[in-house]
Coordinates of C-alpha atoms in Angstrom, one line a residue:
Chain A
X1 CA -15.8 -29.4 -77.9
X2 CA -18.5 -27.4 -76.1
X3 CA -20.3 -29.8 -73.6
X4 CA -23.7 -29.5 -72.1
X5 CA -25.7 -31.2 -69.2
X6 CA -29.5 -31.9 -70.0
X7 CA -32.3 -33.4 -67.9
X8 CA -33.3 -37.4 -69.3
X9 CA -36.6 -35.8 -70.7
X10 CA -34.7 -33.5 -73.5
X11 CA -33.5 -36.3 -75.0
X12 CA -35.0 -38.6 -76.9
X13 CA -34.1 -42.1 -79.1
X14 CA -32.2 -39.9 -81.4
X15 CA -32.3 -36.0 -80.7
X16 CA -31.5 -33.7 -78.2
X17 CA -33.8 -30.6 -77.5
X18 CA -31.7 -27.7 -75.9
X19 CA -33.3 -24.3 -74.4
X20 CA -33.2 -21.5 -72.1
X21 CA -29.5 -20.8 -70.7
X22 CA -27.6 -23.5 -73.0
X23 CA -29.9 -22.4 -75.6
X24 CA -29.1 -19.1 -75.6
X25 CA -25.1 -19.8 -74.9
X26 CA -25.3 -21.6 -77.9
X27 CA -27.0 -19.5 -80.0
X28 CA -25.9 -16.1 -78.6
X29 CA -22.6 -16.3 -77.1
X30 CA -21.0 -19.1 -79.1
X31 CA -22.7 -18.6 -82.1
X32 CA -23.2 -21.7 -83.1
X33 CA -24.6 -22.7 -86.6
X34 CA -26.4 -25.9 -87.9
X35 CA -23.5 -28.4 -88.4
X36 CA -21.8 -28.0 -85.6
X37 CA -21.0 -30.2 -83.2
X38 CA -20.9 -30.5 -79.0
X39 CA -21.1 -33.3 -76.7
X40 CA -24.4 -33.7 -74.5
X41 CA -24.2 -35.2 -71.1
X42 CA -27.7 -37.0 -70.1
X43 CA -27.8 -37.3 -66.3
X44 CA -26.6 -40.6 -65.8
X45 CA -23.2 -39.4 -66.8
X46 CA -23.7 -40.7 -70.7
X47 CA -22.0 -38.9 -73.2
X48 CA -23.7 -38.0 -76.8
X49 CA -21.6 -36.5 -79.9
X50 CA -24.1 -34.5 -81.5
X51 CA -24.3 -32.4 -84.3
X52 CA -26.8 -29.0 -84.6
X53 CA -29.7 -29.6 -87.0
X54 CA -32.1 -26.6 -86.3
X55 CA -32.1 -23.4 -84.2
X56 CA -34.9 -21.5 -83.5
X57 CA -35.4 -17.9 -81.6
X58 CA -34.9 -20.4 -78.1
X59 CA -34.4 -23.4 -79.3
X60 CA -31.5 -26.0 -80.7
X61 CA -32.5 -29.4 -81.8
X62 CA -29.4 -31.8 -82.3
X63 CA -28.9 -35.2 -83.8
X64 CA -27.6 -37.7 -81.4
X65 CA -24.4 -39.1 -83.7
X66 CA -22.8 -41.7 -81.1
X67 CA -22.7 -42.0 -77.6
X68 CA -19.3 -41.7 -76.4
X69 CA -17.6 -43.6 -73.7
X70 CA -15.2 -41.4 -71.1
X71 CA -13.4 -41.9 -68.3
X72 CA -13.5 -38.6 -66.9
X73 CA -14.8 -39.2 -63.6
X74 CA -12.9 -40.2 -60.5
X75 CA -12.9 -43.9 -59.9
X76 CA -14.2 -43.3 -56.5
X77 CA -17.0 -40.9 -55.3
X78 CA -15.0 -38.0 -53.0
X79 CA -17.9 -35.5 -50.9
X80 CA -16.1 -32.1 -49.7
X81 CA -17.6 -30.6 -46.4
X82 CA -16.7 -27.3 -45.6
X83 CA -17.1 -25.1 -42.5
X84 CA -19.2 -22.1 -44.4
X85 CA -16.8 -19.8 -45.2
X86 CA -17.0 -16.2 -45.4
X87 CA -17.4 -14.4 -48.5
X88 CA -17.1 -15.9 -51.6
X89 CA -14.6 -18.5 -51.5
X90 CA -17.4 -21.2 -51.3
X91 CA -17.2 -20.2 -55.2
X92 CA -13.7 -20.7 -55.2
X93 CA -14.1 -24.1 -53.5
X94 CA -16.9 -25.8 -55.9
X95 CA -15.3 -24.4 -59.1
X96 CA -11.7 -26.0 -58.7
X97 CA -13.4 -28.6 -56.4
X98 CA -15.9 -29.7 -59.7
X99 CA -12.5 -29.2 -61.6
X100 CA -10.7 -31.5 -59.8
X101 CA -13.5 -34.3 -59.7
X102 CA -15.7 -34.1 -56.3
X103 CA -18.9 -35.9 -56.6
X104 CA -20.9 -33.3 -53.9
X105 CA -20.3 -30.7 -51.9
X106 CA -21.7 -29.9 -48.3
X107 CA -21.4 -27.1 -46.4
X108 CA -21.6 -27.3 -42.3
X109 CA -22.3 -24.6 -40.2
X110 CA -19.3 -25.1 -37.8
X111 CA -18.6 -23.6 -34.8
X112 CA -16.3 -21.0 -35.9
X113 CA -18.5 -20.1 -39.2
X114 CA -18.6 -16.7 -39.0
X115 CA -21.6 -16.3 -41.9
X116 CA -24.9 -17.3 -40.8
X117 CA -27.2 -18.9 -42.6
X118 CA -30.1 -17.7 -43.8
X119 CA -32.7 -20.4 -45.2
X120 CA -34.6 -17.4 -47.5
X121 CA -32.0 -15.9 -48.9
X122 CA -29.6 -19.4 -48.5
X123 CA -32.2 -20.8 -51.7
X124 CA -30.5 -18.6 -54.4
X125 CA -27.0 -19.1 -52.7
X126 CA -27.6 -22.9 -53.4
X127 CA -28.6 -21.7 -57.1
X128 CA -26.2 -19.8 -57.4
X129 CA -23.6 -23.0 -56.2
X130 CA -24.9 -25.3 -58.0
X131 CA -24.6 -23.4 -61.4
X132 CA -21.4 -22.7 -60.4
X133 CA -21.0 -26.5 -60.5
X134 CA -22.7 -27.1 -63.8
X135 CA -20.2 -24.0 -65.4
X136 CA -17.5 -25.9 -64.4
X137 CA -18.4 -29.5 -65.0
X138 CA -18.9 -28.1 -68.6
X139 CA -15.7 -26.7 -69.0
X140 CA -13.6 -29.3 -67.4
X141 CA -15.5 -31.7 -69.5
X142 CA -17.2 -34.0 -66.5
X143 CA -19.9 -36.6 -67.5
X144 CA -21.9 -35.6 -64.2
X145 CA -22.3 -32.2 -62.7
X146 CA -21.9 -32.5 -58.9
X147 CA -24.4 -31.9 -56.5
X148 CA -24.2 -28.9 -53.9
X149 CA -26.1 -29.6 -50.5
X150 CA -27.9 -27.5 -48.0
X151 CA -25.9 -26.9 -45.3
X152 CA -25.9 -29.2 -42.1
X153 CA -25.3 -29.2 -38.4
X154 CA -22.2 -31.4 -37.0
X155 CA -24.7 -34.1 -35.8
X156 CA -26.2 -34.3 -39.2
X157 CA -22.6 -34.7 -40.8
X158 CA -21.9 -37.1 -38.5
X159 CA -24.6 -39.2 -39.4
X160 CA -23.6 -39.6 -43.0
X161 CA -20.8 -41.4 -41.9
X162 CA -22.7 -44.6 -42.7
X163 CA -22.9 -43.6 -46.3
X164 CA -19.2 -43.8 -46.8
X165 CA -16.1 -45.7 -46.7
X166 CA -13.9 -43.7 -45.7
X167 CA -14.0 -40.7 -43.6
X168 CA -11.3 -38.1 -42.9
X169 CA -11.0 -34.6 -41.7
X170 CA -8.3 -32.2 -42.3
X171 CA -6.7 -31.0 -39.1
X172 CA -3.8 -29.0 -38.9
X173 CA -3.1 -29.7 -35.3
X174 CA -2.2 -33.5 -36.8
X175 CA 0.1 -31.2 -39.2
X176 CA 1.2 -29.5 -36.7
X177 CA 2.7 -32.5 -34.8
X178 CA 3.9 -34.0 -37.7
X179 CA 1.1 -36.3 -38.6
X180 CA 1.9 -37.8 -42.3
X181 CA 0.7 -41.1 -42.8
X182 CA -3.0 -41.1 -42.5
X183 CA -4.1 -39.3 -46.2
X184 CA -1.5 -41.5 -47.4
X185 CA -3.2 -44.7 -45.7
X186 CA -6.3 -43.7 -46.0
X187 CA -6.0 -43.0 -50.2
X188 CA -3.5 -45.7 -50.7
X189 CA -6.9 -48.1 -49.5
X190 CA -9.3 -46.3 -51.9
X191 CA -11.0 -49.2 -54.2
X192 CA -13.0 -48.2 -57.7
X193 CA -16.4 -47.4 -55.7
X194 CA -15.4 -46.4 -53.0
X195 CA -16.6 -43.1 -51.4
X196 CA -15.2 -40.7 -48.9
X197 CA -15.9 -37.5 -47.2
X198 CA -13.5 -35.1 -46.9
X199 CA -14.4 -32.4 -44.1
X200 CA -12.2 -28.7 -44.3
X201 CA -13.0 -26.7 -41.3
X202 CA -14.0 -22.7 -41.8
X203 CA -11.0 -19.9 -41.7
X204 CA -10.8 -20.6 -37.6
X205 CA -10.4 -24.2 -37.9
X206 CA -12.5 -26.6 -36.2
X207 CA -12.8 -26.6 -32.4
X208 CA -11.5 -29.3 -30.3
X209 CA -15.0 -30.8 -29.3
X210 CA -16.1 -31.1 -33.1
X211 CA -12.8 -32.5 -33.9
X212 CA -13.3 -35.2 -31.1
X213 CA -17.6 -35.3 -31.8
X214 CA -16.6 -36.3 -35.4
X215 CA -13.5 -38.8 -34.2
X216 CA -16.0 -40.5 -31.9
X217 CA -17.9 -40.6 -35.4
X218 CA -15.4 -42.7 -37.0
X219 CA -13.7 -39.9 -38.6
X220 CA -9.5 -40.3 -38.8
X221 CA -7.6 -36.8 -38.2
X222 CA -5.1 -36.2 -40.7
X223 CA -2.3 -33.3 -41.8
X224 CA -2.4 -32.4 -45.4
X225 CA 1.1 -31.6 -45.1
X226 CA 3.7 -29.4 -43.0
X227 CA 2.3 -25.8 -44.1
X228 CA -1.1 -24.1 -43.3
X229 CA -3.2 -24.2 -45.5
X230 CA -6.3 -21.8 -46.2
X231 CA -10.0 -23.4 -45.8
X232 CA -10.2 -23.2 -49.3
X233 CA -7.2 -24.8 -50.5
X234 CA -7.2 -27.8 -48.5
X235 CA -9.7 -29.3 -50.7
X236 CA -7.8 -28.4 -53.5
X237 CA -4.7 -30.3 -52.0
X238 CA -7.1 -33.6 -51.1
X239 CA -8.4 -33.6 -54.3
X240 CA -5.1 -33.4 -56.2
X241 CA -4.1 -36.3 -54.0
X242 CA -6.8 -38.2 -54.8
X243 CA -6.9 -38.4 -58.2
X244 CA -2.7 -38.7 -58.3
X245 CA -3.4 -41.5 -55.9
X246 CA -6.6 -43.3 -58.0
X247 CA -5.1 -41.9 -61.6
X248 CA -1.8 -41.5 -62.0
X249 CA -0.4 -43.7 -59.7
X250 CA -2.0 -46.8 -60.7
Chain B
X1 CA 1.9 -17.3 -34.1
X2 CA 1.9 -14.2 -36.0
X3 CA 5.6 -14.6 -39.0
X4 CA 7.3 -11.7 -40.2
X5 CA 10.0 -12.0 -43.0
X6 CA 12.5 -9.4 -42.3
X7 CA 16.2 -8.2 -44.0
X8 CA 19.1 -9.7 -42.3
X9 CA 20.1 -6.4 -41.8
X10 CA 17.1 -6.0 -39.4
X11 CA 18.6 -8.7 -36.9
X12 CA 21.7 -8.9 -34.8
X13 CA 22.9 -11.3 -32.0
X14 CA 19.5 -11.2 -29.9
X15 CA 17.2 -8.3 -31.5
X16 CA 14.9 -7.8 -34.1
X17 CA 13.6 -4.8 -35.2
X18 CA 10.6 -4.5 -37.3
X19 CA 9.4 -1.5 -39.1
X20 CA 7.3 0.0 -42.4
X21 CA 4.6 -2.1 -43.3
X22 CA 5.4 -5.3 -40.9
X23 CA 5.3 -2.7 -37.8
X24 CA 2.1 -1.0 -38.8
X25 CA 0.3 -4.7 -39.4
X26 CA 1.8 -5.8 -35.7
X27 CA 0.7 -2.1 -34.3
X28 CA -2.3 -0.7 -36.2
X29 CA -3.8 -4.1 -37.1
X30 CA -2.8 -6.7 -35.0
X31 CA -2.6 -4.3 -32.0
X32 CA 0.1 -6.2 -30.3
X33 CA 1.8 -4.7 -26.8
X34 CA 4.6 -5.6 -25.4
X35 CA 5.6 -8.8 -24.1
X36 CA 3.4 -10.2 -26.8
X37 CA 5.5 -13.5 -29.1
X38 CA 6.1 -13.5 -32.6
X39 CA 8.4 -15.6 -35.4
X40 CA 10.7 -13.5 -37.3
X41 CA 12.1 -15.6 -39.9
X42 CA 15.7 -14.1 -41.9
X43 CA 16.8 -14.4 -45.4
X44 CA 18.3 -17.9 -45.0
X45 CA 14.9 -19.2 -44.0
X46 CA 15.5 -19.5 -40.4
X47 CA 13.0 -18.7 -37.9
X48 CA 13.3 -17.0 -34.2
X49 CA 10.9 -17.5 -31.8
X50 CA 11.1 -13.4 -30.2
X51 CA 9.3 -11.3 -27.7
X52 CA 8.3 -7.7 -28.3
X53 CA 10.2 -5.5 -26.0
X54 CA 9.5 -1.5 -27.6
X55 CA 6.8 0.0 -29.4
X56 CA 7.2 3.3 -31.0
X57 CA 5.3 5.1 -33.4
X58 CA 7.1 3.4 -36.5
X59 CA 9.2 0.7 -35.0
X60 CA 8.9 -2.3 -33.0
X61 CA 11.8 -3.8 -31.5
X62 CA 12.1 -7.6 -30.0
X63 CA 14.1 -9.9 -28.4
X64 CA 15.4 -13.4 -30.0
X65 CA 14.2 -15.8 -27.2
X66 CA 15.2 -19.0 -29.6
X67 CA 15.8 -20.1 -32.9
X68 CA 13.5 -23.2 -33.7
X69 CA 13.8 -25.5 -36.1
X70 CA 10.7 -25.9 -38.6
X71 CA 10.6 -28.2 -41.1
X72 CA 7.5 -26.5 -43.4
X73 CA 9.9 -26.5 -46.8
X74 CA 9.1 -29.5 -49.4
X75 CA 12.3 -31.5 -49.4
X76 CA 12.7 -30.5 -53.2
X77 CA 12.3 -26.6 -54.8
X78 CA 9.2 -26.4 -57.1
X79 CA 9.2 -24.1 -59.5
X80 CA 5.7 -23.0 -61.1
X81 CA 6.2 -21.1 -64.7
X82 CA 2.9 -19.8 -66.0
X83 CA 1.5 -18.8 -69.6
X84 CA 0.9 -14.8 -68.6
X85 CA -2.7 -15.6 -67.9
X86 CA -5.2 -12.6 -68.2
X87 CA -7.2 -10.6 -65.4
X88 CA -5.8 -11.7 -61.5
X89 CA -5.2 -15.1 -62.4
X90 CA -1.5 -15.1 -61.3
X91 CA -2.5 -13.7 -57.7
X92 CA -4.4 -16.3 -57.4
X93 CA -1.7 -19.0 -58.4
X94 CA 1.4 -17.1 -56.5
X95 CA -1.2 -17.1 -53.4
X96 CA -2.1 -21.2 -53.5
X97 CA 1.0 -22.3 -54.7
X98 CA 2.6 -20.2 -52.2
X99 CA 0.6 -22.0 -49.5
X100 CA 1.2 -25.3 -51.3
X101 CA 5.3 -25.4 -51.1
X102 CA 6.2 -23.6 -54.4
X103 CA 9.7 -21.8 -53.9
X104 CA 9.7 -19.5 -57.4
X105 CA 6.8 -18.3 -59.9
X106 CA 8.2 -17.4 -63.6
X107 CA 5.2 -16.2 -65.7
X108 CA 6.1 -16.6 -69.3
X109 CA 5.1 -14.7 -72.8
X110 CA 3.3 -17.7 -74.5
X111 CA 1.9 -17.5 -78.1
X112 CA -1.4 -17.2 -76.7
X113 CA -1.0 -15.5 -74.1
X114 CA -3.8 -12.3 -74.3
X115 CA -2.2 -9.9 -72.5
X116 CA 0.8 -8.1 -73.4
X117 CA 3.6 -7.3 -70.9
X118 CA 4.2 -3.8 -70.9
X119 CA 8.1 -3.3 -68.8
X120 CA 6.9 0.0 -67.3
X121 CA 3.5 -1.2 -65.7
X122 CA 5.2 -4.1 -65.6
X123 CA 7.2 -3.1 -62.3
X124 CA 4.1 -2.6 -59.9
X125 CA 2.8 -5.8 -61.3
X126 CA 6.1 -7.5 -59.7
X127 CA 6.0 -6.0 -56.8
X128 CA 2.3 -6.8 -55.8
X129 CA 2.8 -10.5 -56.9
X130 CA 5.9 -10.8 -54.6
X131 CA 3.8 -9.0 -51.9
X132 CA 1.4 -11.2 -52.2
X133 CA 3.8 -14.3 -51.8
X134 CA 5.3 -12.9 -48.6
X135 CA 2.1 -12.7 -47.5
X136 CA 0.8 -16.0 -48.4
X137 CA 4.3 -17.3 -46.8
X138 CA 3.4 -15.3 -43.5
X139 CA 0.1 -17.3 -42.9
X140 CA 1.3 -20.6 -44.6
X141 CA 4.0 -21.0 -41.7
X142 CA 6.3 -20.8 -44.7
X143 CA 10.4 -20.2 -43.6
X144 CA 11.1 -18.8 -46.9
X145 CA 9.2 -16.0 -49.3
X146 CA 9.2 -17.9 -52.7
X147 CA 10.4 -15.2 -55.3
X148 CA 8.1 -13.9 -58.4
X149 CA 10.4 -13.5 -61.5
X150 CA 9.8 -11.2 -64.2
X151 CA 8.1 -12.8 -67.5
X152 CA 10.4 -14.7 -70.1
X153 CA 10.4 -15.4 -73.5
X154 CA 10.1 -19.2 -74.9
X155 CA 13.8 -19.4 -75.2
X156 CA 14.6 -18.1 -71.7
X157 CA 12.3 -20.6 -70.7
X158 CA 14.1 -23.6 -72.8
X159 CA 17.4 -22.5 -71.3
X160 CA 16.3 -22.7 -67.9
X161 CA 16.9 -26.5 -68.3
X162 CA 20.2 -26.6 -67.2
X163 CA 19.2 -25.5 -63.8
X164 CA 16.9 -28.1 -63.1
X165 CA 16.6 -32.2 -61.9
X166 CA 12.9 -32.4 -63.9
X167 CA 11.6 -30.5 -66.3
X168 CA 8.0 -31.2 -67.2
X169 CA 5.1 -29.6 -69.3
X170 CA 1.2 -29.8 -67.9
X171 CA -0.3 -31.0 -71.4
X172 CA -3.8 -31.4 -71.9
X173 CA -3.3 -33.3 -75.1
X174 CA -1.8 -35.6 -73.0
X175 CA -4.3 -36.1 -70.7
X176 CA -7.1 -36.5 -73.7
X177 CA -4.7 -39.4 -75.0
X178 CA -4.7 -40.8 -71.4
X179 CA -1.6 -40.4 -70.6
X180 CA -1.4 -41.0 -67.0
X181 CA 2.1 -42.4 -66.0
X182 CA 5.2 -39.6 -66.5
X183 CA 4.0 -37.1 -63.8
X184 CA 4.0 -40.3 -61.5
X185 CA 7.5 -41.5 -62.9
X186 CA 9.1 -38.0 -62.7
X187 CA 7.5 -37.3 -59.1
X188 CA 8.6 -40.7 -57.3
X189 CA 12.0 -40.0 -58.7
X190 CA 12.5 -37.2 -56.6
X191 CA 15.0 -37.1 -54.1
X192 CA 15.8 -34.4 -51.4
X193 CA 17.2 -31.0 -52.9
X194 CA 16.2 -32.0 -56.2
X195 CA 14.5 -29.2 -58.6
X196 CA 11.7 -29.6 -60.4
X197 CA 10.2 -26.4 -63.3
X198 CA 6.7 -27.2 -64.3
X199 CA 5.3 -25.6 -67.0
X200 CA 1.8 -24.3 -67.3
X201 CA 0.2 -22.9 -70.9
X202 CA -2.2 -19.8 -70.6
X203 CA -6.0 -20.0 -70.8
X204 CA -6.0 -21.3 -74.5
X205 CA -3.2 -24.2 -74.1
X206 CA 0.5 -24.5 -75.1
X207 CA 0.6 -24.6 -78.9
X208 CA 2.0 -27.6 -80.5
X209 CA 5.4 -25.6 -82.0
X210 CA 5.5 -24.6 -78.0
X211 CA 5.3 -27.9 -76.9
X212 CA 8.0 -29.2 -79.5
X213 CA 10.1 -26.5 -78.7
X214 CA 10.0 -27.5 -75.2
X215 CA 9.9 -31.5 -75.8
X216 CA 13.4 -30.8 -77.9
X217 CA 14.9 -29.1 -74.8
X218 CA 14.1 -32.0 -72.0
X219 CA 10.8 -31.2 -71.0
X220 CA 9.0 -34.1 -70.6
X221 CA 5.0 -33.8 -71.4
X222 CA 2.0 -34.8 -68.8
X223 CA -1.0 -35.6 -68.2
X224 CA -2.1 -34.1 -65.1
X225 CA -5.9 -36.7 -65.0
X226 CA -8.2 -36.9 -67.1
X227 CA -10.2 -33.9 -66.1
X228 CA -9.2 -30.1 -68.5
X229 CA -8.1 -28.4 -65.6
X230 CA -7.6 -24.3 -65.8
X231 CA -4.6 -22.8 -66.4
X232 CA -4.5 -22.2 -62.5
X233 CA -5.9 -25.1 -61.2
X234 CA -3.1 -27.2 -62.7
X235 CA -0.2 -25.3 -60.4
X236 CA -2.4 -26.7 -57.8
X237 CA -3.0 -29.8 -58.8
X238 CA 0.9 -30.1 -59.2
X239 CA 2.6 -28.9 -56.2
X240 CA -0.4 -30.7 -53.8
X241 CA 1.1 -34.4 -55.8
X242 CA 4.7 -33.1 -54.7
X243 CA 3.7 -32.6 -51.6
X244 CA 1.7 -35.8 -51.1
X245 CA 4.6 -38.2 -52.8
X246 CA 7.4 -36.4 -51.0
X247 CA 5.9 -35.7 -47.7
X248 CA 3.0 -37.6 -46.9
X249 CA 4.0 -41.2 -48.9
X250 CA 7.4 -41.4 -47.0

């Protein structure tokens, strides 16, 4: 069933008022009719069933039928940080990443980042992530739509290690030597509300005095496995774990 | 280090020689000289560690200094059969699960499978996919190329089983029922040089006669979380579990 994110205010003790882009997805690409029924996510990851009572030129009113209860969410809150990448693949990263259940993602302007970023034009990039986000919440059927960050500077990531649990960056150096028991130690730990940041370096990896700034940070080094693995897929591979871990496994 | 798959053909006792494309990316892009160090891994997935000796227009030629032992390989083969998914889609999974530890790709002609595979087109299809899993094998650090097969029906599918340890079916129906325990069961039960064939439905899902079909032939259906994952993130989500179970939890 289609699935929409609204803000708290379009809902109200018993309907739902949907308009500009949902509107007009609804109306115009999915061609809905009165009768019909989606699911409506509030954004304090409550789930409505709802069924289409009215559509105007911009405008669908729905009745709220029952609020559902899911468990679609990760039990514990996972942040991806990743060395701004070149190109695109940021894309890449939040749509599998909101796939696969992160909570937020942060970009960091590491070292090796070759793109710079620009605050003007960085406002509609963040837009443009963070409905990205929303798309694939949607269609992956999350109750919350995670959040995409500004980027930050290494001494700002480092100081949201007090916000978190656990900490852990993805190293292939670790990998390199052979390093296979931290993930597995680390996410063997994880407890229902826990949270943990996950920091990917950029397509040149991290440098040596980042990897150490963030170790002195609390952060533990760990290999994602024997292979190399692109700056965009290592999230993929941590979240996979993660939710295996959290689950499948349990 | 810069990995070239070559032909046995192209190595005897202590030489390698490179040439076509691999000798234009080491001359024209990576503009190595001589004296600079390269792997060359062989058919058997074993890798040299050589030094280039000659440059000519068309043909590099290097010594074997040693052969190394690399242990990059998940201890079991993984293969990753696709519904024939529309658009690039497949590139993307051959080049992730490539990187992930994935040793064949057999798309398959699902029910709803959109696009139609056409035996004449067909051919440069195959031959980009398997170029682009040699290349994703290059910068993985991989020791073997993992082959891409051309598509099969349903019933070469089913009679695939005989060649596998585990045969298992990503099903989202499954995962809505909250199932959560088979992938779990079937990946701790791996043991070194087992097989496992994961199955993967296109865009719109497996149908339920598919699944049957499949379910009556040994495949065992599962729920890969509770998330709907895309018909290419769920290759991912797969082989990063294998990986995790059987290389990071031992």
């Amino acid at each position: 069933m289609q699935r929409y994110f609204l803000p708290n205010d379009q809902f109200d003790d018993n309907k739902v008022k949907i308009n500009q882009d949902d509107a007009h997805h609804m109306i115009r690409v999915m061609r809905m009719t009165v009768g019909n029924r989606i699911i409506c996510c509030n954004e304090n990851g409550q789930a409505a069933l709802c069924e289409i009572e009215n559509i105007s030129a911009n405008e669908v009113e729905a009745s709220i039928i029952e609020w559902i209860s899911e468990k679609k969410e990760l039990p514990v809150s996972v942040t991806i940080v990743n060395g701004l990448p070149k190109g695109d693949k940021l894309e890449l990263i939040i749509q599998k990443g909101t796939e696969l259940g992160a909570s937020k993602f942060i970009p960091f302007i590491a070292a090796r980042s070759v793109v710079k970023w620009d605050a003007k034009k960085g406002a509609k990039k963040l837009e443009r992530w963070n409905k990205i986000a929303k798309e694939a919440a949607e269609q992956s059927h999350r109750t919350i739509v995670p959040v995409v960050h500004t980027p930050v500077s290494l001494k700002q990531l480092a100081e949201l290690e007090k916000e978190y649990t656990y900490k852990i960056v993805a190293y292939e150096e670790e990998a390199k030597q052979g390093e296979t028991s931290n993930l597995h130690r680390n996410l063997s730990s994880l407890q229902a509300g826990d949270s943990i940041l996950v920091v990917v370096g950029p397509e040149g990896g991290l440098t040596e005095q980042e990897v150490s700034f963030l170790h002195e940070h609390g952060f533990t080094m760990c290999g994602f496995g024997p292979r190399i693995l692109r700056a965009e897929t290592a999230p993929m591979y941590v979240l996979s774990a993660i939710s295996y871990q959290t689950e499948l496994m349990r």
